[in-house]
Amino acid sequence: MKRSIIKDLLKNPVFGETVCVKGWVRTRRGSKQVTFVALNDGSTVHSIQIVINLSSFDGEYIKDITTGACICVEGLLVESQGQGQSAEIQAHKIEIYGKADPAVYPLQKKGHTLEFLREIAHLRPRTNTFGAIFRIRHHLSFAIHKYFNRRGFFYFHTPIITASDCEGAGQMFHVSAFDPDNQPRTADNRIDFARDFFGRHTNLTVSGQLEGELGAMALGGIYTFGPTFRAENSNTPRHLAEFWMIEPEAAFYDINDNMDLAEDFLKYVITYSLEHCRDDINFLAGMYDAGLVDRLNFVLGNKFVRLTYTEGVEILEKSGRRFEFPVYWGSDLQSEHERYLVEEHFRRPVIMTSYPKEIKSFYMKQNEDMKTVRGMDVLFPKIGEIIGGSERESDCDKLLARVNELKMSLDSLWWYLDTRRFGTAPHSGFGLGFERLVLFVTGMSNIRDVIPFPRTPNNAEF
Ligand code: 4AD
Ligand code: MG
């Protein structure tokens, strides 16, 4: 018999029909005569109730239908008498695909902490919480592609293995095909990468931006959406060593166009999630974050504040607040400062611009004051920095001067500088940390809980 998807059955039930469903048992309860099984197939946070009249089944066989088991059920779809559910299935035929021995299956009824579930990341998608999060993650990905496609931006695939360090922070994972116990050495006893697979030293990309810019300087508008890697030893609820980033890059955009794009884009994908993931968002709000829906609507309903770094630092200095990290002009703002501005001072998302050049990357457009650059960070409640971007330095001489000042290697950047030599144009772009967006939309508080298999310092299990 053809399998029905539980989400569809609950949405448009045709009572009196015989149906077939397949899924994993969430709970089982009942009496000597009748057993009730909550069955979930991952299509929705809601499980469907299966009613098993024990007089019509072999008790020995049915005994193995315990939490975690996978079963196939055929039966009659009837209106449910139980509270809070529209339809249930009176089972005629049951096949057990896979048992889950209750003595060892780790996901029993309820009450597991998120910390415990991280240790069983291979099974946690079977909980209501992680089912909801990963469905929202999917819908957000889809919305992102939809948004840029509609705006005429092309999905551009930038390499994962590269020889450059876009952010210049040196937080890279090295890529080598050498036998770690037997690496060829040069005469001065350094590892001889010239003899390695790529004939040079390579690493996992920290950002697709540099190659993304090449795309924008030909196709007009592009975006990337791929994994990026940072070997920064930050054990925080907002950092991953492997995370997904969306990086639009657009020719002929100045910093203001870039800010408009970022705000419109974030509002679009948040609206999309409210329209397409309402059951899952409501579930998570009920479990973890009562203010979630209000916070999402709040971001949608308010224009983001735009202010310069200098203005922001002044506000922080005058706040009278004692921060863990001191603030002064030139200091890199910490999450506590960003959240103060967003959550307490303005009570709105903030786009901060014109940062001191020393705390930003080499490629940002230099302002006339020679001190600041046209970077922009979008700061969100609960999250802090959700987007980082800038207008790019399109003047070849100025860019080259900055590259030299920072003693960056021209050897791995010549092609990037070529865009400024041949048909340069004003252009801008930004990077959205996908998991930070998923954190915001799900209301979860640890980034390890919004990616199926998180990679963090000392953790690459699964
Ligand atoms: O601010 P970042 O470092 O900017 C760039 O990489 C630019 N090349 C982007 C561009 O202009 N095309 O990173 C961009 C965003 C941050 O705002 C943050 O949301 C996220 O990526 N991010 C991280 N997310 C999770 N874990 C980490 N370790 C992250 N580092 C950055
Ligand atoms: Mg940043």
Short mmCIF file of C-alpha atoms and ligand atoms in Angstrom, two decimals:
data_model
loop_
_atom_site.label_atom_id
_atom_site.label_comp_id
_atom_site.label_asym_id
_atom_site.label_seq_id
_atom_site.Cartn_x
_atom_site.Cartn_y
_atom_site.Cartn_z
CA MET A 1 0.00 0.00 0.00
CA LYS A 2 1.18 3.52 -0.74
CA ARG A 3 2.57 5.30 2.27
CA SER A 4 0.90 8.51 3.48
CA ILE A 5 2.86 11.33 5.05
CA ILE A 6 1.63 12.05 8.57
CA LYS A 7 1.68 15.80 8.06
CA ASP A 8 -0.77 15.45 5.15
CA LEU A 9 -3.06 13.05 7.02
CA LEU A 10 -3.37 15.41 9.96
CA LYS A 11 -3.92 18.42 7.72
CA ASN A 12 -6.50 16.96 5.35
CA PRO A 13 -7.84 13.77 6.91
CA VAL A 14 -10.34 11.69 4.92
CA PHE A 15 -12.09 9.75 7.64
CA GLY A 16 -13.07 6.19 6.78
CA GLU A 17 -10.14 5.70 4.41
CA THR A 18 -7.64 2.89 4.86
CA VAL A 19 -4.15 4.37 5.06
CA CYS A 20 -0.57 3.24 5.51
CA VAL A 21 1.97 5.18 7.62
CA LYS A 22 5.58 4.48 8.49
CA GLY A 23 7.59 6.05 11.25
CA TRP A 24 9.25 5.86 14.64
CA VAL A 25 7.44 5.24 17.90
CA ARG A 26 7.59 8.21 20.23
CA THR A 27 5.57 6.76 23.09
CA ARG A 28 3.44 3.79 23.90
CA ARG A 29 0.81 3.52 26.61
CA GLY A 30 -2.41 1.63 27.23
CA SER A 31 -4.18 -1.17 29.02
CA LYS A 32 -4.57 -4.94 28.64
CA GLN A 33 -7.11 -4.44 25.86
CA VAL A 34 -5.77 -1.53 23.87
CA THR A 35 -2.42 0.11 23.18
CA PHE A 36 -1.91 3.68 22.00
CA VAL A 37 1.22 4.48 20.03
CA ALA A 38 2.33 8.00 19.10
CA LEU A 39 3.98 7.62 15.70
CA ASN A 40 6.18 10.28 14.09
CA ASP A 41 7.64 10.22 10.58
CA GLY A 42 9.57 13.47 10.74
CA SER A 43 7.25 15.39 8.45
CA THR A 44 5.79 17.40 11.32
CA VAL A 45 6.23 17.94 15.03
CA HIS A 46 2.84 16.27 15.55
CA SER A 47 2.66 12.52 15.95
CA ILE A 48 -0.34 10.50 14.86
CA GLN A 49 -2.02 8.19 17.33
CA ILE A 50 -2.18 4.51 16.40
CA VAL A 51 -4.84 2.50 18.25
CA ILE A 52 -3.99 -1.18 18.58
CA ASN A 53 -6.78 -3.42 19.74
CA LEU A 54 -4.83 -6.23 21.34
CA SER A 55 -7.49 -8.88 20.77
CA SER A 56 -6.71 -8.74 17.03
CA PHE A 57 -2.89 -8.98 17.29
CA ASP A 58 -0.24 -11.40 18.43
CA GLY A 59 0.75 -10.02 21.85
CA GLU A 60 4.31 -11.35 21.61
CA TYR A 61 4.92 -9.42 18.37
CA ILE A 62 3.27 -6.20 19.55
CA LYS A 63 5.40 -6.23 22.71
CA ASP A 64 8.38 -5.00 20.70
CA ILE A 65 6.64 -1.80 19.61
CA THR A 66 8.48 0.38 22.10
CA THR A 67 9.86 3.92 22.01
CA GLY A 68 12.30 4.26 19.11
CA ALA A 69 11.10 1.23 17.15
CA CYS A 70 10.32 1.74 13.47
CA ILE A 71 7.00 0.38 12.25
CA CYS A 72 4.68 0.27 9.28
CA VAL A 73 0.97 0.48 10.04
CA GLU A 74 -2.08 -0.05 7.88
CA GLY A 75 -5.44 0.88 9.30
CA LEU A 76 -8.56 2.96 9.26
CA LEU A 77 -8.27 6.72 9.57
CA VAL A 78 -10.90 7.90 12.06
CA GLU A 79 -11.73 11.10 13.86
CA SER A 80 -9.94 11.22 17.17
CA GLN A 81 -11.78 11.39 20.46
CA GLY A 82 -8.61 12.41 22.25
CA GLN A 83 -7.83 16.02 23.00
CA GLY A 84 -5.61 18.05 20.68
CA GLN A 85 -5.50 15.62 17.78
CA SER A 86 -7.69 15.52 14.69
CA ALA A 87 -7.20 12.00 13.42
CA GLU A 88 -6.03 8.61 14.58
CA ILE A 89 -5.51 5.23 12.96
CA GLN A 90 -7.17 2.00 14.06
CA ALA A 91 -4.51 -0.52 13.13
CA HIS A 92 -5.35 -3.57 10.99
CA LYS A 93 -1.84 -4.65 10.15
CA ILE A 94 1.52 -3.82 11.70
CA GLU A 95 5.02 -4.67 10.60
CA ILE A 96 8.02 -3.92 12.77
CA TYR A 97 10.92 -2.75 10.60
CA GLY A 98 13.36 -2.26 13.47
CA LYS A 99 13.14 -2.81 17.20
CA ALA A 100 14.74 -0.51 19.78
CA ASP A 101 15.52 -2.41 22.95
CA PRO A 102 14.20 -0.24 25.83
CA ALA A 103 17.04 -1.44 28.03
CA VAL A 104 19.58 0.35 25.83
CA TYR A 105 17.79 2.83 23.55
CA PRO A 106 18.91 6.17 25.00
CA LEU A 107 15.93 8.30 23.98
CA GLN A 108 13.27 7.43 26.46
CA LYS A 109 10.09 9.37 27.01
CA LYS A 110 11.09 12.85 28.05
CA GLY A 111 13.19 15.20 30.07
CA HIS A 112 16.54 14.79 28.34
CA THR A 113 18.74 17.86 28.62
CA LEU A 114 20.12 19.52 25.49
CA GLU A 115 23.61 18.73 26.78
CA PHE A 116 22.80 15.02 26.95
CA LEU A 117 21.24 15.12 23.49
CA ARG A 118 24.45 16.61 22.08
CA GLU A 119 26.23 13.43 23.13
CA ILE A 120 23.80 11.41 21.05
CA ALA A 121 23.68 13.69 18.03
CA HIS A 122 23.13 10.62 15.84
CA LEU A 123 19.73 10.07 17.47
CA ARG A 124 18.64 13.54 18.52
CA PRO A 125 16.90 14.34 15.19
CA ARG A 126 14.27 11.89 16.44
CA THR A 127 13.20 14.24 19.21
CA ASN A 128 10.47 16.82 18.69
CA THR A 129 12.94 19.60 19.47
CA PHE A 130 15.54 18.64 16.88
CA GLY A 131 12.97 17.64 14.30
CA ALA A 132 11.55 21.17 14.61
CA ILE A 133 14.99 22.82 14.43
CA PHE A 134 16.14 20.89 11.37
CA ARG A 135 12.88 21.48 9.52
CA ILE A 136 13.21 25.22 10.21
CA ARG A 137 16.84 25.02 9.03
CA HIS A 138 15.66 23.49 5.78
CA HIS A 139 12.96 26.09 5.18
CA LEU A 140 15.38 28.94 5.91
CA SER A 141 17.86 27.51 3.36
CA PHE A 142 15.13 27.31 0.79
CA ALA A 143 13.96 30.86 1.54
CA ILE A 144 17.51 32.16 1.08
CA HIS A 145 17.79 30.66 -2.40
CA LYS A 146 14.33 31.93 -3.24
CA TYR A 147 15.15 35.45 -2.12
CA PHE A 148 18.33 35.82 -4.15
CA ASN A 149 16.93 34.07 -7.17
CA ARG A 150 14.05 36.54 -7.22
CA ARG A 151 16.43 39.46 -6.95
CA GLY A 152 18.47 38.20 -9.88
CA PHE A 153 21.51 37.09 -7.88
CA PHE A 154 23.22 33.94 -9.14
CA TYR A 155 24.27 31.08 -6.86
CA PHE A 156 28.05 31.00 -7.32
CA HIS A 157 30.13 28.10 -6.03
CA THR A 158 33.38 29.19 -4.46
CA PRO A 159 36.12 26.71 -3.53
CA ILE A 160 36.40 25.07 -0.14
CA ILE A 161 40.11 24.42 -0.50
CA THR A 162 42.04 27.63 -1.07
CA ALA A 163 45.48 29.16 -0.63
CA SER A 164 44.20 32.51 0.68
CA ASP A 165 43.04 33.75 4.06
CA CYS A 166 40.17 36.15 3.38
CA GLU A 167 39.80 37.50 6.89
CA GLY A 168 43.55 37.61 7.49
CA ALA A 169 43.14 36.24 10.98
CA GLY A 170 45.17 33.09 10.40
CA GLN A 171 42.46 30.89 11.88
CA MET A 172 42.78 28.15 9.30
CA PHE A 173 42.65 24.40 9.05
CA HIS A 174 45.48 23.21 6.86
CA VAL A 175 44.84 20.85 3.96
CA SER A 176 47.61 18.46 3.04
CA ALA A 177 47.96 15.04 1.47
CA PHE A 178 51.29 14.40 3.18
CA ASP A 179 51.69 11.46 5.50
CA PRO A 180 51.69 13.30 8.86
CA ASP A 181 54.58 11.12 10.09
CA ASN A 182 56.70 11.71 7.04
CA GLN A 183 56.45 15.24 5.69
CA PRO A 184 59.10 16.25 3.16
CA ARG A 185 61.33 19.05 4.42
CA THR A 186 63.11 21.90 2.68
CA ALA A 187 66.83 22.57 3.15
CA ASP A 188 66.00 24.90 6.05
CA ASN A 189 63.84 22.18 7.62
CA ARG A 190 60.40 23.62 6.92
CA ILE A 191 57.59 21.48 5.55
CA ASP A 192 58.03 21.46 1.78
CA PHE A 193 54.53 22.26 0.58
CA ALA A 194 55.84 22.65 -2.98
CA ARG A 195 55.86 18.84 -3.03
CA ASP A 196 52.37 18.54 -1.52
CA PHE A 197 49.23 17.66 -3.49
CA PHE A 198 48.51 21.19 -4.73
CA GLY A 199 52.13 22.21 -5.01
CA ARG A 200 51.60 24.85 -2.36
CA HIS A 201 50.24 25.35 1.11
CA THR A 202 46.44 25.21 1.21
CA ASN A 203 43.70 25.50 3.81
CA LEU A 204 39.94 25.21 4.25
CA THR A 205 38.27 28.46 3.35
CA VAL A 206 37.21 30.92 6.06
CA SER A 207 34.94 32.74 3.58
CA GLY A 208 34.00 32.56 -0.08
CA GLN A 209 34.09 36.32 -0.44
CA LEU A 210 37.26 36.86 -2.45
CA GLU A 211 36.17 34.46 -5.18
CA GLY A 212 32.61 35.75 -4.77
CA GLU A 213 33.85 39.21 -5.72
CA LEU A 214 35.25 37.79 -8.95
CA GLY A 215 31.78 36.44 -9.71
CA ALA A 216 30.09 39.75 -8.97
CA MET A 217 32.52 41.57 -11.27
CA ALA A 218 31.18 39.50 -14.14
CA LEU A 219 27.64 38.39 -13.33
CA GLY A 220 26.59 41.55 -11.49
CA GLY A 221 25.13 39.94 -8.41
CA ILE A 222 26.03 36.57 -6.92
CA TYR A 223 25.67 34.78 -3.61
CA THR A 224 27.45 31.85 -2.04
CA PHE A 225 25.93 29.44 0.43
CA GLY A 226 28.41 26.91 1.65
CA PRO A 227 30.47 25.62 4.55
CA THR A 228 33.26 27.76 5.96
CA PHE A 229 35.85 26.84 8.57
CA ARG A 230 37.57 28.66 11.38
CA ALA A 231 40.18 27.22 13.67
CA GLU A 232 39.49 29.81 16.35
CA ASN A 233 39.56 28.42 19.81
CA SER A 234 36.35 30.12 20.92
CA ASN A 235 34.24 27.92 23.08
CA THR A 236 31.15 30.09 23.05
CA PRO A 237 27.46 29.47 22.36
CA ARG A 238 27.84 31.45 19.11
CA HIS A 239 30.96 29.95 17.48
CA LEU A 240 31.46 26.83 15.42
CA ALA A 241 34.63 25.60 13.73
CA GLU A 242 32.52 24.58 10.71
CA PHE A 243 29.56 26.78 9.87
CA TRP A 244 27.54 27.70 6.81
CA MET A 245 27.72 31.17 5.41
CA ILE A 246 25.64 33.06 2.87
CA GLU A 247 27.66 35.73 1.09
CA PRO A 248 25.96 37.98 -1.45
CA GLU A 249 28.22 40.25 -3.47
CA ALA A 250 26.92 42.91 -5.83
CA ALA A 251 28.55 45.17 -8.38
CA PHE A 252 27.48 48.84 -8.27
CA TYR A 253 26.26 48.60 -4.65
CA ASP A 254 27.58 51.13 -2.19
CA ILE A 255 27.46 50.69 1.57
CA ASN A 256 23.90 52.05 1.78
CA ASP A 257 22.64 49.66 -0.89
CA ASN A 258 24.40 46.91 1.04
CA MET A 259 22.62 47.84 4.27
CA ASP A 260 19.27 47.98 2.48
CA LEU A 261 19.90 44.53 1.02
CA ALA A 262 20.88 43.05 4.39
CA GLU A 263 17.80 44.42 6.14
CA ASP A 264 15.38 43.41 3.41
CA PHE A 265 16.94 39.93 3.17
CA LEU A 266 16.75 39.23 6.90
CA LYS A 267 13.16 40.43 7.06
CA TYR A 268 12.21 38.27 4.09
CA VAL A 269 13.64 35.03 5.50
CA ILE A 270 12.19 35.65 8.96
CA THR A 271 8.76 36.35 7.45
CA TYR A 272 9.10 33.18 5.38
CA SER A 273 9.86 31.10 8.46
CA LEU A 274 6.81 32.48 10.28
CA GLU A 275 4.65 31.60 7.29
CA HIS A 276 6.07 28.12 6.68
CA CYS A 277 7.27 26.82 10.04
CA ARG A 278 4.62 28.04 12.42
CA ASP A 279 3.97 24.69 14.14
CA ASP A 280 7.66 24.13 14.77
CA ILE A 281 8.27 27.70 15.93
CA ASN A 282 5.29 27.50 18.29
CA PHE A 283 6.55 24.20 19.65
CA LEU A 284 10.03 25.62 20.36
CA ALA A 285 8.56 28.80 21.84
CA GLY A 286 6.49 26.69 24.23
CA MET A 287 9.46 24.57 25.25
CA TYR A 288 12.34 27.02 25.41
CA ASP A 289 11.57 30.64 24.68
CA ALA A 290 8.18 32.20 25.40
CA GLY A 291 9.28 35.53 23.85
CA LEU A 292 10.26 33.99 20.53
CA VAL A 293 7.36 34.97 18.27
CA ASP A 294 7.25 38.48 19.71
CA ARG A 295 10.98 38.86 19.07
CA LEU A 296 10.62 37.74 15.46
CA ASN A 297 7.73 40.11 14.87
CA PHE A 298 9.61 42.87 16.59
CA VAL A 299 12.49 42.60 14.13
CA LEU A 300 10.03 42.60 11.24
CA GLY A 301 8.12 45.60 12.50
CA ASN A 302 11.05 47.93 13.13
CA LYS A 303 13.49 49.72 10.90
CA PHE A 304 17.05 48.80 11.87
CA VAL A 305 19.00 51.63 13.52
CA ARG A 306 22.00 52.75 11.48
CA LEU A 307 24.89 54.33 13.31
CA THR A 308 28.63 54.67 13.08
CA TYR A 309 31.13 52.89 15.27
CA THR A 310 32.19 56.27 16.68
CA GLU A 311 28.61 57.07 17.71
CA GLY A 312 28.22 53.58 19.16
CA VAL A 313 31.37 53.87 21.25
CA GLU A 314 30.20 57.24 22.58
CA ILE A 315 26.90 55.72 23.69
CA LEU A 316 28.70 52.83 25.37
CA GLU A 317 31.15 55.18 27.13
CA LYS A 318 28.32 57.35 28.42
CA SER A 319 26.18 54.38 29.47
CA GLY A 320 27.69 54.20 32.93
CA ARG A 321 27.70 50.45 32.50
CA ARG A 322 30.72 48.45 33.67
CA PHE A 323 31.52 45.99 30.92
CA GLU A 324 33.81 43.00 31.28
CA PHE A 325 35.87 44.32 28.34
CA PRO A 326 36.59 48.07 28.41
CA VAL A 327 35.34 50.19 25.48
CA TYR A 328 37.32 53.00 23.91
CA TRP A 329 37.67 54.30 20.35
CA GLY A 330 39.69 51.67 18.53
CA SER A 331 38.60 48.69 20.63
CA ASP A 332 36.94 45.73 18.97
CA LEU A 333 33.37 45.55 20.25
CA GLN A 334 32.44 42.44 22.18
CA SER A 335 29.13 40.66 22.26
CA GLU A 336 28.23 42.35 25.58
CA HIS A 337 28.64 45.81 23.96
CA GLU A 338 26.65 44.88 20.87
CA ARG A 339 23.85 43.44 22.95
CA TYR A 340 23.75 46.50 25.20
CA LEU A 341 23.18 48.74 22.18
CA VAL A 342 20.53 46.46 20.67
CA GLU A 343 18.68 45.16 23.70
CA GLU A 344 18.93 48.04 26.14
CA HIS A 345 19.78 51.29 24.38
CA PHE A 346 17.93 51.18 21.06
CA ARG A 347 15.78 48.09 21.59
CA ARG A 348 16.01 47.46 17.86
CA PRO A 349 18.43 45.71 15.50
CA VAL A 350 21.41 47.93 14.72
CA ILE A 351 23.61 48.25 11.65
CA MET A 352 26.94 49.69 12.68
CA THR A 353 29.28 51.19 10.08
CA SER A 354 32.61 53.00 9.68
CA TYR A 355 34.90 51.00 11.88
CA PRO A 356 38.56 51.77 12.63
CA LYS A 357 40.53 50.12 9.86
CA GLU A 358 42.81 48.32 12.32
CA ILE A 359 40.02 46.08 13.57
CA LYS A 360 38.62 45.18 10.15
CA SER A 361 39.79 43.19 7.14
CA PHE A 362 42.11 44.44 4.42
CA TYR A 363 39.53 44.57 1.63
CA MET A 364 37.17 47.17 3.12
CA LYS A 365 36.78 50.52 1.40
CA GLN A 366 38.81 53.21 3.12
CA ASN A 367 37.00 56.39 4.14
CA GLU A 368 38.33 59.88 3.39
CA ASP A 369 39.36 60.32 7.05
CA MET A 370 42.06 57.64 6.47
CA LYS A 371 41.13 56.16 9.84
CA THR A 372 37.90 54.30 9.23
CA VAL A 373 36.60 51.82 6.66
CA ARG A 374 33.15 51.19 5.21
CA GLY A 375 32.44 47.97 7.08
CA MET A 376 29.03 47.12 8.47
CA ASP A 377 27.89 44.68 11.13
CA VAL A 378 24.24 43.84 11.68
CA LEU A 379 23.60 43.34 15.39
CA PHE A 380 20.60 41.37 16.63
CA PRO A 381 18.93 40.84 19.99
CA LYS A 382 20.13 37.70 21.79
CA ILE A 383 22.71 37.00 19.03
CA GLY A 384 24.94 40.06 18.71
CA GLU A 385 26.66 40.07 15.29
CA ILE A 386 24.57 38.16 12.75
CA ILE A 387 26.02 39.73 9.59
CA GLY A 388 29.42 41.20 8.76
CA GLY A 389 30.09 42.97 5.47
CA SER A 390 31.38 46.06 3.75
CA GLU A 391 31.75 48.13 0.66
CA ARG A 392 34.96 46.86 -0.95
CA GLU A 393 38.06 48.88 -1.75
CA SER A 394 37.80 49.15 -5.51
CA ASP A 395 40.86 51.36 -6.00
CA CYS A 396 43.83 49.20 -6.94
CA ASP A 397 46.52 51.45 -5.44
CA LYS A 398 44.75 51.87 -2.13
CA LEU A 399 44.09 48.15 -1.90
CA LEU A 400 47.66 47.27 -2.75
CA ALA A 401 48.95 49.76 -0.18
CA ARG A 402 46.83 48.08 2.48
CA VAL A 403 47.95 44.59 1.45
CA ASN A 404 51.56 45.70 1.74
CA GLU A 405 50.97 47.48 5.02
CA LEU A 406 49.59 44.23 6.45
CA LYS A 407 52.46 42.23 4.88
CA MET A 408 49.99 39.92 3.16
CA SER A 409 51.29 37.49 0.57
CA LEU A 410 50.77 38.75 -2.98
CA ASP A 411 51.47 35.25 -4.15
CA SER A 412 48.02 34.06 -3.09
CA LEU A 413 46.19 37.30 -3.94
CA TRP A 414 47.37 38.40 -7.41
CA TRP A 415 44.12 37.26 -9.03
CA TYR A 416 42.06 39.22 -6.51
CA LEU A 417 43.99 42.38 -7.27
CA ASP A 418 43.43 41.81 -10.98
CA THR A 419 39.72 42.66 -10.52
CA ARG A 420 40.89 46.15 -9.54
CA ARG A 421 43.29 46.34 -12.47
CA PHE A 422 40.78 45.36 -15.11
CA GLY A 423 37.36 46.98 -15.13
CA THR A 424 37.10 47.68 -11.45
CA ALA A 425 33.75 48.89 -10.10
CA PRO A 426 32.26 49.96 -6.81
CA HIS A 427 30.83 46.88 -5.13
CA SER A 428 29.72 45.55 -1.77
CA GLY A 429 28.72 42.39 -0.01
CA PHE A 430 28.23 40.71 3.32
CA GLY A 431 28.27 37.37 5.08
CA LEU A 432 25.40 35.98 7.12
CA GLY A 433 26.32 33.23 9.57
CA PHE A 434 23.58 30.72 8.79
CA GLU A 435 23.60 29.08 12.22
CA ARG A 436 23.26 32.46 13.91
CA LEU A 437 20.13 33.04 11.82
CA VAL A 438 18.81 29.60 12.76
CA LEU A 439 19.55 30.39 16.41
CA PHE A 440 17.54 33.56 16.14
CA VAL A 441 14.55 31.98 14.42
CA THR A 442 14.40 28.89 16.65
CA GLY A 443 15.03 30.74 19.92
CA MET A 444 17.65 28.17 20.90
CA SER A 445 20.57 29.51 22.89
CA ASN A 446 23.50 27.31 21.88
CA ILE A 447 24.79 27.17 18.30
CA ARG A 448 25.63 23.47 18.81
CA ASP A 449 21.90 22.80 18.80
CA VAL A 450 21.06 24.28 15.40
CA ILE A 451 23.42 22.28 13.15
CA PRO A 452 23.02 18.51 12.91
CA PHE A 453 26.64 17.63 13.69
CA PRO A 454 28.48 20.52 15.32
CA ARG A 455 32.23 20.91 15.02
CA THR A 456 33.78 22.71 17.97
CA PRO A 457 37.13 22.55 19.80
CA ASN A 458 37.68 18.95 20.96
CA ASN A 459 34.58 17.71 19.22
CA ALA A 460 34.31 16.07 15.83
CA GLU A 461 32.23 13.04 16.79
CA PHE A 462 29.73 11.67 14.29
O1 4AD B 1 32.30 38.83 10.02
P1 4AD B 1 32.85 37.69 9.23
O2 4AD B 1 34.14 37.10 9.67
O3 4AD B 1 32.90 38.20 7.73
C1 4AD B 1 33.39 37.53 6.65
O4 4AD B 1 33.80 36.40 6.65
C2 4AD B 1 33.26 38.30 5.37
N1 4AD B 1 34.18 37.73 4.40
C3 4AD B 1 31.84 38.25 4.90
C4 4AD B 1 31.59 39.03 3.64
O5 4AD B 1 31.65 40.26 3.67
N2 4AD B 1 31.30 38.38 2.54
O6 4AD B 1 31.77 36.51 9.19
C5 4AD B 1 30.47 36.75 8.69
C6 4AD B 1 29.44 36.18 9.61
C7 4AD B 1 29.44 36.75 11.01
O7 4AD B 1 28.71 37.96 11.06
C8 4AD B 1 28.77 35.65 11.82
O8 4AD B 1 27.36 35.69 11.67
C9 4AD B 1 29.28 34.41 11.11
O9 4AD B 1 29.68 34.78 9.82
N3 4AD B 1 30.40 33.80 11.81
C10 4AD B 1 30.33 32.66 12.52
N4 4AD B 1 29.28 31.85 12.78
C11 4AD B 1 29.51 30.75 13.53
N5 4AD B 1 30.73 30.41 14.02
C12 4AD B 1 31.81 31.20 13.77
N6 4AD B 1 33.01 30.83 14.24
C13 4AD B 1 31.62 32.37 12.99
N7 4AD B 1 32.45 33.35 12.56
C14 4AD B 1 31.69 34.19 11.83
MG MG B 2 32.65 39.94 11.69
#
